[in-house]
Amino acid sequence: MKTILTGIRSNSVLTLGNYLGALLPMVRLANKWSGSGEYQVNIFVPDLHSIISDVDGNLQENIVRTIKYYLAAGLLVNDNVHIYRQSHVPAHSELCWILNCVATMGETSRMIQYKEKSKGQESCNVGIFDYPILMAADILLYSAEYIPLGEDQFQHIELTRNIAMRFNHRFGEIFTVPVATAEQVKFMGVSDGIRIRDLLNPEKKMSKSTKAENSKIMLDDEPERAAKKIMSATTDSLGIIKFDMWAQPGISNLLQIEALVNNVPLQDVISTWAGQTRYGELKRKVAESVSSMLAEFQAKFAEISDEEVYALLDRGEAYANQVASAKLFEAQKAFGLR
Ligand code: ATP
Ligand code: MG
């Protein structure tokens, strides 16, 4: 069976943007493929990646919450779905070290994420530099071929491919090389990447680190509060509803949210509203969609117990440790460590 691997950092509560742009598409993809018998889906919590930057509140709490998010978003758990914490599978750290000795300073220093994340920092921790190599270990340990990720991570997939090919060239076919990013995009079926905009400054994307509370909807916002945020979203003075991210980013964002929240094609929402002039009506409709989505999501979330999450992790980590240690052993043998 081929493996699809996915994870989302669990440093804090997520936004509606994270949900619609990352979590929900992953859940839909997982549900589609895990039931097919053709693929297995590994969902892992990259908690070792979390600690390269500040974690708000309690990391343990955040980890459990992230897994509940997947379940509340409708993830169907079956025998082909494995959920585990990175830090509970020691092979990730161990293979990372071995790959550190295969990757070069040149290629790792070229990573844009590293350049961006370290920019302006007086002292940057080594984890920020090295995390793409840990990411390569996350992928290669499970012979994962498909890794649904945002565009900002594509360079790391290419790095993983290069490291795997170099390793194999030196030692024989030990690692499965993940498919190239162009193929990944086709597989995900999201070529036109989803980008939910900041509600007050729709030229920017919605980010959880933005300070202004009315800029973003958090998954734990009271539904009525979320509705108010939509009602106060910035629009424009053109006075006619049209999907045009450049000229009318605020209105376009609302149309996009309406489509995604109700799981209907964007084109349908665009045709329903095109040419109408009352922005207030559109806002009321979107506010209603978002608040009922949140109410439903939060009700499901509240029903999931910590025990249920830990039971899933126990099962997933038993599986992950078995697969990962076997692959690690091959890599250790290649170097003569075993
Ligand atoms: P930060 O402000 O800390 O960077 P963020 O909200 O940008 O937080 P990330 O942790 O960087 O979130 O990203 C988590 C996932 O959510 C990624 O897969 C990213 O592509 C996706 N994502 C983030 N923001 C949006 C958005 N506004 N619309 C769609 N997807 C998003
Ligand atoms: Mg971000």
CSV table of C-alpha atoms and ligand atoms in Angstrom, one decimal:
chain,number,residue,atom,x,y,z
A,1,MET,CA,0.0,0.0,0.0
A,2,LYS,CA,1.2,3.5,-0.8
A,3,THR,CA,1.5,6.0,2.0
A,4,ILE,CA,0.2,9.5,2.3
A,5,LEU,CA,1.7,11.5,5.1
A,6,THR,CA,0.4,14.7,6.7
A,7,GLY,CA,0.8,16.8,9.8
A,8,ILE,CA,0.0,20.2,11.1
A,9,ARG,CA,2.0,22.0,13.8
A,10,SER,CA,0.0,22.3,17.0
A,11,ASN,CA,1.4,25.4,18.7
A,12,SER,CA,-1.9,27.1,19.3
A,13,VAL,CA,-5.6,27.3,18.4
A,14,LEU,CA,-6.0,27.3,14.7
A,15,THR,CA,-7.8,29.9,12.5
A,16,LEU,CA,-10.6,29.4,10.0
A,17,GLY,CA,-7.9,29.9,7.4
A,18,ASN,CA,-5.9,27.0,8.7
A,19,TYR,CA,-9.0,24.9,8.9
A,20,LEU,CA,-10.3,25.6,5.4
A,21,GLY,CA,-6.9,25.8,3.7
A,22,ALA,CA,-5.1,22.9,5.5
A,23,LEU,CA,-7.0,20.8,7.9
A,24,LEU,CA,-10.2,20.2,6.0
A,25,PRO,CA,-8.6,19.4,2.7
A,26,MET,CA,-6.3,16.9,4.4
A,27,VAL,CA,-9.3,15.2,6.1
A,28,ARG,CA,-11.1,15.0,2.9
A,29,LEU,CA,-8.1,13.5,1.1
A,30,ALA,CA,-7.5,11.1,4.0
A,31,ASN,CA,-11.2,9.9,3.9
A,32,LYS,CA,-11.1,9.5,0.2
A,33,TRP,CA,-8.0,7.4,0.0
A,34,SER,CA,-7.9,5.5,3.3
A,35,GLY,CA,-11.2,3.8,2.4
A,36,SER,CA,-9.9,2.9,-1.0
A,37,GLY,CA,-7.6,0.1,0.2
A,38,GLU,CA,-4.9,1.5,-2.1
A,39,TYR,CA,-3.4,4.0,0.4
A,40,GLN,CA,-2.7,4.2,4.0
A,41,VAL,CA,-2.7,7.6,5.7
A,42,ASN,CA,-0.3,8.7,8.4
A,43,ILE,CA,-1.4,11.7,10.4
A,44,PHE,CA,1.3,12.8,12.7
A,45,VAL,CA,1.7,15.6,15.2
A,46,PRO,CA,5.1,17.2,14.5
A,47,ASP,CA,5.7,18.2,18.1
A,48,LEU,CA,9.5,18.2,17.7
A,49,HIS,CA,8.9,20.8,15.0
A,50,SER,CA,6.8,22.8,17.5
A,51,ILE,CA,9.6,23.5,19.8
A,52,ILE,CA,11.7,25.4,17.2
A,53,SER,CA,9.5,28.4,18.0
A,54,ASP,CA,7.4,29.6,20.9
A,55,VAL,CA,4.6,27.4,21.9
A,56,ASP,CA,1.6,29.2,23.4
A,57,GLY,CA,0.3,27.6,26.6
A,58,ASN,CA,0.8,24.0,27.1
A,59,LEU,CA,2.2,21.8,24.3
A,60,GLN,CA,0.6,18.6,25.6
A,61,GLU,CA,-2.8,20.3,25.6
A,62,ASN,CA,-2.2,21.6,22.1
A,63,ILE,CA,-1.3,18.2,20.8
A,64,VAL,CA,-4.5,16.6,22.1
A,65,ARG,CA,-6.5,19.5,20.7
A,66,THR,CA,-5.0,19.1,17.3
A,67,ILE,CA,-6.0,15.5,17.1
A,68,LYS,CA,-9.5,16.4,18.2
A,69,TYR,CA,-9.6,18.9,15.4
A,70,TYR,CA,-9.0,16.2,12.8
A,71,LEU,CA,-11.7,14.1,14.3
A,72,ALA,CA,-14.2,17.0,14.7
A,73,ALA,CA,-13.4,17.9,11.0
A,74,GLY,CA,-14.8,14.5,10.1
A,75,LEU,CA,-11.7,12.3,9.8
A,76,LEU,CA,-12.8,8.7,9.4
A,77,VAL,CA,-10.6,6.4,11.4
A,78,ASN,CA,-10.1,2.9,10.0
A,79,ASP,CA,-7.2,0.4,9.9
A,80,ASN,CA,-5.5,2.4,7.2
A,81,VAL,CA,-5.3,5.5,9.2
A,82,HIS,CA,-2.5,5.9,11.8
A,83,ILE,CA,-2.2,8.8,14.1
A,84,TYR,CA,1.0,9.4,16.1
A,85,ARG,CA,3.2,11.9,17.8
A,86,GLN,CA,6.6,12.5,16.3
A,87,SER,CA,8.3,12.7,19.6
A,88,HIS,CA,7.0,9.3,20.6
A,89,VAL,CA,8.8,7.6,17.7
A,90,PRO,CA,12.5,8.0,18.5
A,91,ALA,CA,13.5,6.9,15.0
A,92,HIS,CA,12.6,10.4,13.7
A,93,SER,CA,15.4,12.1,15.7
A,94,GLU,CA,17.8,9.3,15.0
A,95,LEU,CA,17.3,9.3,11.3
A,96,CYS,CA,17.5,13.1,11.3
A,97,TRP,CA,21.1,12.8,12.6
A,98,ILE,CA,22.1,10.3,9.9
A,99,LEU,CA,20.6,12.5,7.2
A,100,ASN,CA,22.4,15.5,8.7
A,101,CYS,CA,25.5,13.7,7.6
A,102,VAL,CA,24.2,13.3,4.1
A,103,ALA,CA,22.7,16.7,3.5
A,104,THR,CA,25.1,19.6,2.7
A,105,MET,CA,25.3,23.0,4.3
A,106,GLY,CA,24.9,24.5,0.8
A,107,GLU,CA,21.6,23.0,0.1
A,108,THR,CA,20.2,23.4,3.6
A,109,SER,CA,21.2,27.1,3.7
A,110,ARG,CA,19.3,27.8,0.5
A,111,MET,CA,15.9,27.0,2.2
A,112,ILE,CA,13.7,30.0,2.0
A,113,GLN,CA,11.8,29.1,5.1
A,114,TYR,CA,15.1,29.2,7.0
A,115,LYS,CA,16.1,32.5,5.6
A,116,GLU,CA,12.7,34.0,6.4
A,117,LYS,CA,12.4,32.5,9.9
A,118,SER,CA,15.9,33.5,10.9
A,119,LYS,CA,15.8,37.0,9.4
A,120,GLY,CA,16.1,39.7,12.0
A,121,GLN,CA,16.6,37.3,14.8
A,122,GLU,CA,19.6,38.1,16.9
A,123,SER,CA,20.3,34.5,17.6
A,124,CYS,CA,18.4,31.8,15.8
A,125,ASN,CA,18.3,28.2,17.2
A,126,VAL,CA,19.9,25.4,15.2
A,127,GLY,CA,16.4,23.7,15.0
A,128,ILE,CA,15.2,26.4,12.6
A,129,PHE,CA,18.1,25.6,10.3
A,130,ASP,CA,17.8,21.8,10.7
A,131,TYR,CA,14.1,21.2,10.7
A,132,PRO,CA,13.9,20.4,6.9
A,133,ILE,CA,16.2,17.5,7.6
A,134,LEU,CA,13.9,16.3,10.4
A,135,MET,CA,11.1,16.7,7.9
A,136,ALA,CA,13.0,14.5,5.4
A,137,ALA,CA,13.3,11.8,8.2
A,138,ASP,CA,9.5,12.2,8.9
A,139,ILE,CA,8.8,11.3,5.3
A,140,LEU,CA,11.5,8.7,4.5
A,141,LEU,CA,10.9,6.6,7.5
A,142,TYR,CA,7.5,5.7,6.2
A,143,SER,CA,8.3,5.5,2.5
A,144,ALA,CA,5.7,8.2,2.0
A,145,GLU,CA,5.1,9.1,-1.6
A,146,TYR,CA,2.5,11.8,-1.1
A,147,ILE,CA,2.8,14.6,1.4
A,148,PRO,CA,0.0,17.2,1.1
A,149,LEU,CA,1.5,20.5,2.0
A,150,GLY,CA,1.3,24.2,1.4
A,151,GLU,CA,3.4,25.8,-1.3
A,152,ASP,CA,5.8,27.2,1.3
A,153,GLN,CA,7.0,23.7,2.0
A,154,PHE,CA,7.6,22.5,-1.6
A,155,GLN,CA,11.3,23.3,-1.4
A,156,HIS,CA,11.6,20.9,1.6
A,157,ILE,CA,10.0,18.1,-0.5
A,158,GLU,CA,12.6,18.7,-3.2
A,159,LEU,CA,15.3,18.7,-0.5
A,160,THR,CA,14.0,15.4,0.8
A,161,ARG,CA,14.0,13.9,-2.7
A,162,ASN,CA,17.6,15.0,-3.2
A,163,ILE,CA,18.8,13.6,0.1
A,164,ALA,CA,17.0,10.3,-0.6
A,165,MET,CA,18.4,10.0,-4.1
A,166,ARG,CA,21.9,10.7,-2.8
A,167,PHE,CA,21.6,8.2,-0.1
A,168,ASN,CA,20.3,5.5,-2.5
A,169,HIS,CA,23.0,6.3,-5.0
A,170,ARG,CA,25.6,5.7,-2.3
A,171,PHE,CA,24.1,2.7,-0.5
A,172,GLY,CA,21.5,1.1,-2.7
A,173,GLU,CA,17.7,1.4,-2.8
A,174,ILE,CA,16.9,2.1,0.8
A,175,PHE,CA,14.5,5.0,0.7
A,176,THR,CA,11.4,5.5,-1.4
A,177,VAL,CA,11.8,8.9,-3.1
A,178,PRO,CA,8.6,10.9,-2.7
A,179,VAL,CA,6.9,12.1,-5.9
A,180,ALA,CA,7.9,15.6,-7.2
A,181,THR,CA,6.0,18.6,-6.1
A,182,ALA,CA,4.3,19.1,-9.4
A,183,GLU,CA,2.8,15.6,-9.1
A,184,GLN,CA,1.9,16.2,-5.4
A,185,VAL,CA,-0.2,19.1,-6.5
A,186,LYS,CA,-2.1,17.1,-9.1
A,187,PHE,CA,-2.7,14.4,-6.5
A,188,MET,CA,-4.1,16.9,-4.0
A,189,GLY,CA,-6.3,18.4,-6.7
A,190,VAL,CA,-5.7,21.9,-5.2
A,191,SER,CA,-3.7,23.5,-7.9
A,192,ASP,CA,-5.2,26.9,-7.1
A,193,GLY,CA,-4.1,26.9,-3.5
A,194,ILE,CA,-6.7,28.1,-1.0
A,195,ARG,CA,-5.8,31.4,0.8
A,196,ILE,CA,-8.3,32.8,3.2
A,197,ARG,CA,-7.8,36.6,3.7
A,198,ASP,CA,-7.4,38.7,6.8
A,199,LEU,CA,-10.9,40.1,7.5
A,200,LEU,CA,-9.7,43.6,8.2
A,201,ASN,CA,-6.9,43.8,5.7
A,202,PRO,CA,-8.0,41.4,2.9
A,203,GLU,CA,-4.8,42.0,0.8
A,204,LYS,CA,-3.0,39.9,3.4
A,205,LYS,CA,-3.8,36.3,4.3
A,206,MET,CA,-5.5,35.4,7.6
A,207,SER,CA,-2.8,34.4,10.1
A,208,LYS,CA,-3.0,33.2,13.7
A,209,SER,CA,-0.1,35.4,14.7
A,210,THR,CA,-1.9,38.6,13.6
A,211,LYS,CA,-2.6,40.6,16.7
A,212,ALA,CA,-6.0,42.2,15.7
A,213,GLU,CA,-8.7,39.8,17.0
A,214,ASN,CA,-11.2,41.0,14.3
A,215,SER,CA,-8.8,40.1,11.6
A,216,LYS,CA,-9.2,36.3,12.1
A,217,ILE,CA,-11.7,33.8,13.2
A,218,MET,CA,-10.4,31.2,15.6
A,219,LEU,CA,-11.8,27.7,15.8
A,220,ASP,CA,-12.8,28.3,19.4
A,221,ASP,CA,-14.5,31.6,18.8
A,222,GLU,CA,-18.1,31.8,20.1
A,223,PRO,CA,-20.2,31.4,16.9
A,224,GLU,CA,-22.0,34.8,17.5
A,225,ARG,CA,-18.6,36.4,17.9
A,226,ALA,CA,-17.4,34.9,14.6
A,227,ALA,CA,-20.6,36.2,13.0
A,228,LYS,CA,-19.8,39.7,14.2
A,229,LYS,CA,-16.3,39.5,12.8
A,230,ILE,CA,-17.7,38.6,9.4
A,231,MET,CA,-20.2,41.5,9.6
A,232,SER,CA,-17.4,43.9,10.3
A,233,ALA,CA,-15.1,42.6,7.6
A,234,THR,CA,-13.5,45.2,5.3
A,235,THR,CA,-15.0,45.3,1.8
A,236,ASP,CA,-14.8,48.1,-0.8
A,237,SER,CA,-16.7,51.0,-2.2
A,238,LEU,CA,-17.4,49.5,-5.7
A,239,GLY,CA,-20.9,48.5,-4.6
A,240,ILE,CA,-21.3,45.4,-6.8
A,241,ILE,CA,-20.5,41.8,-5.9
A,242,LYS,CA,-17.9,40.3,-8.1
A,243,PHE,CA,-15.1,37.7,-7.6
A,244,ASP,CA,-11.9,39.5,-8.2
A,245,MET,CA,-9.1,39.0,-5.7
A,246,TRP,CA,-7.2,41.9,-6.9
A,247,ALA,CA,-9.8,44.6,-7.1
A,248,GLN,CA,-12.2,43.3,-4.5
A,249,PRO,CA,-10.3,41.0,-2.1
A,250,GLY,CA,-12.7,41.5,0.8
A,251,ILE,CA,-15.8,40.5,-1.2
A,252,SER,CA,-13.9,37.7,-3.0
A,253,ASN,CA,-12.8,36.4,0.4
A,254,LEU,CA,-16.4,36.2,1.6
A,255,LEU,CA,-17.5,34.3,-1.5
A,256,GLN,CA,-14.6,31.9,-1.0
A,257,ILE,CA,-15.4,31.3,2.6
A,258,GLU,CA,-19.1,30.8,1.8
A,259,ALA,CA,-18.1,28.1,-0.8
A,260,LEU,CA,-15.6,26.3,1.4
A,261,VAL,CA,-17.7,26.3,4.5
A,262,ASN,CA,-20.7,24.8,2.7
A,263,ASN,CA,-18.5,22.5,0.6
A,264,VAL,CA,-20.0,23.8,-2.7
A,265,PRO,CA,-18.0,24.8,-5.8
A,266,LEU,CA,-16.8,28.4,-5.7
A,267,GLN,CA,-18.2,28.9,-9.2
A,268,ASP,CA,-21.7,28.2,-7.9
A,269,VAL,CA,-21.4,30.8,-5.1
A,270,ILE,CA,-20.1,33.3,-7.6
A,271,SER,CA,-23.0,32.9,-9.9
A,272,THR,CA,-25.5,33.1,-7.1
A,273,TRP,CA,-24.2,36.5,-6.0
A,274,ALA,CA,-22.7,38.0,-9.1
A,275,GLY,CA,-24.1,41.5,-9.9
A,276,GLN,CA,-25.9,41.9,-6.6
A,277,THR,CA,-25.3,45.1,-4.8
A,278,ARG,CA,-26.2,44.6,-1.1
A,279,TYR,CA,-22.9,43.7,0.6
A,280,GLY,CA,-24.8,43.5,3.9
A,281,GLU,CA,-26.9,40.6,2.6
A,282,LEU,CA,-23.8,38.7,1.5
A,283,LYS,CA,-22.2,39.3,4.9
A,284,ARG,CA,-25.3,38.1,6.8
A,285,LYS,CA,-25.3,34.9,4.7
A,286,VAL,CA,-21.6,34.2,5.2
A,287,ALA,CA,-21.9,35.1,8.9
A,288,GLU,CA,-24.7,32.5,9.3
A,289,SER,CA,-22.7,29.8,7.4
A,290,VAL,CA,-19.6,30.4,9.5
A,291,SER,CA,-21.4,30.5,12.8
A,292,SER,CA,-23.4,27.3,12.1
A,293,MET,CA,-20.2,25.6,10.9
A,294,LEU,CA,-18.4,26.6,14.1
A,295,ALA,CA,-21.3,25.5,16.3
A,296,GLU,CA,-21.4,22.1,14.7
A,297,PHE,CA,-17.6,21.8,14.8
A,298,GLN,CA,-17.4,22.8,18.4
A,299,ALA,CA,-20.2,20.4,19.4
A,300,LYS,CA,-18.3,17.5,17.8
A,301,PHE,CA,-15.1,18.6,19.3
A,302,ALA,CA,-16.6,18.7,22.8
A,303,GLU,CA,-17.8,15.1,22.5
A,304,ILE,CA,-14.3,13.7,21.9
A,305,SER,CA,-12.6,12.7,25.1
A,306,ASP,CA,-8.9,12.8,25.9
A,307,GLU,CA,-9.0,9.0,26.5
A,308,GLU,CA,-10.3,8.5,22.9
A,309,VAL,CA,-7.3,10.5,21.6
A,310,TYR,CA,-4.8,8.7,23.7
A,311,ALA,CA,-6.2,5.3,22.6
A,312,LEU,CA,-5.7,6.3,19.0
A,313,LEU,CA,-2.2,7.5,19.7
A,314,ASP,CA,-1.3,4.2,21.4
A,315,ARG,CA,-2.4,2.3,18.4
A,316,GLY,CA,-0.8,4.6,15.9
A,317,GLU,CA,2.5,4.8,17.8
A,318,ALA,CA,2.8,1.1,18.1
A,319,TYR,CA,2.4,0.9,14.3
A,320,ALA,CA,4.7,3.9,13.6
A,321,ASN,CA,7.5,2.6,15.9
A,322,GLN,CA,7.5,-0.7,14.1
A,323,VAL,CA,7.7,0.7,10.6
A,324,ALA,CA,10.1,3.5,11.5
A,325,SER,CA,12.6,1.3,13.4
A,326,ALA,CA,12.8,-1.1,10.5
A,327,LYS,CA,13.6,1.7,8.1
A,328,LEU,CA,16.1,3.3,10.5
A,329,PHE,CA,17.8,-0.1,10.9
A,330,GLU,CA,18.4,-0.2,7.2
A,331,ALA,CA,19.9,3.2,7.2
A,332,GLN,CA,22.1,2.4,10.2
A,333,LYS,CA,23.3,-0.8,8.5
A,334,ALA,CA,24.2,1.2,5.4
A,335,PHE,CA,26.6,3.3,7.4
A,336,GLY,CA,27.9,0.3,9.4
A,337,LEU,CA,26.3,1.4,12.6
A,338,ARG,CA,24.6,-2.0,12.8
B,1,ATP,P1,1.5,31.9,11.6
B,1,ATP,O1,1.0,33.3,11.6
B,1,ATP,O2,2.1,31.5,12.9
B,1,ATP,O3,2.5,31.7,10.5
B,1,ATP,P2,-0.5,30.6,10.1
B,1,ATP,O4,-2.0,30.9,10.4
B,1,ATP,O5,0.1,31.2,8.9
B,1,ATP,O6,0.3,31.0,11.4
B,1,ATP,P3,0.9,28.1,9.7
B,1,ATP,O7,1.1,27.3,11.0
B,1,ATP,O8,1.9,28.9,9.1
B,1,ATP,O9,-0.4,29.0,10.1
B,1,ATP,O10,0.3,27.1,8.7
B,1,ATP,C1,-0.5,26.0,9.0
B,1,ATP,C2,-1.2,25.5,7.7
B,1,ATP,O11,-2.3,26.4,7.4
B,1,ATP,C3,-0.3,25.5,6.5
B,1,ATP,O12,-0.6,24.4,5.7
B,1,ATP,C4,-0.7,26.8,5.7
B,1,ATP,O13,-0.6,26.6,4.3
B,1,ATP,C5,-2.2,26.9,6.1
B,1,ATP,N1,-2.7,28.2,6.1
B,1,ATP,C6,-2.2,29.2,6.9
B,1,ATP,N2,-2.9,30.3,6.7
B,1,ATP,C7,-3.8,30.1,5.7
B,1,ATP,C8,-4.8,30.9,5.1
B,1,ATP,N3,-5.1,32.1,5.4
B,1,ATP,N4,-5.6,30.3,4.2
B,1,ATP,C9,-5.4,29.0,3.8
B,1,ATP,N5,-4.5,28.2,4.4
B,1,ATP,C10,-3.7,28.7,5.3
B,2,MG,MG,2.3,30.9,8.4
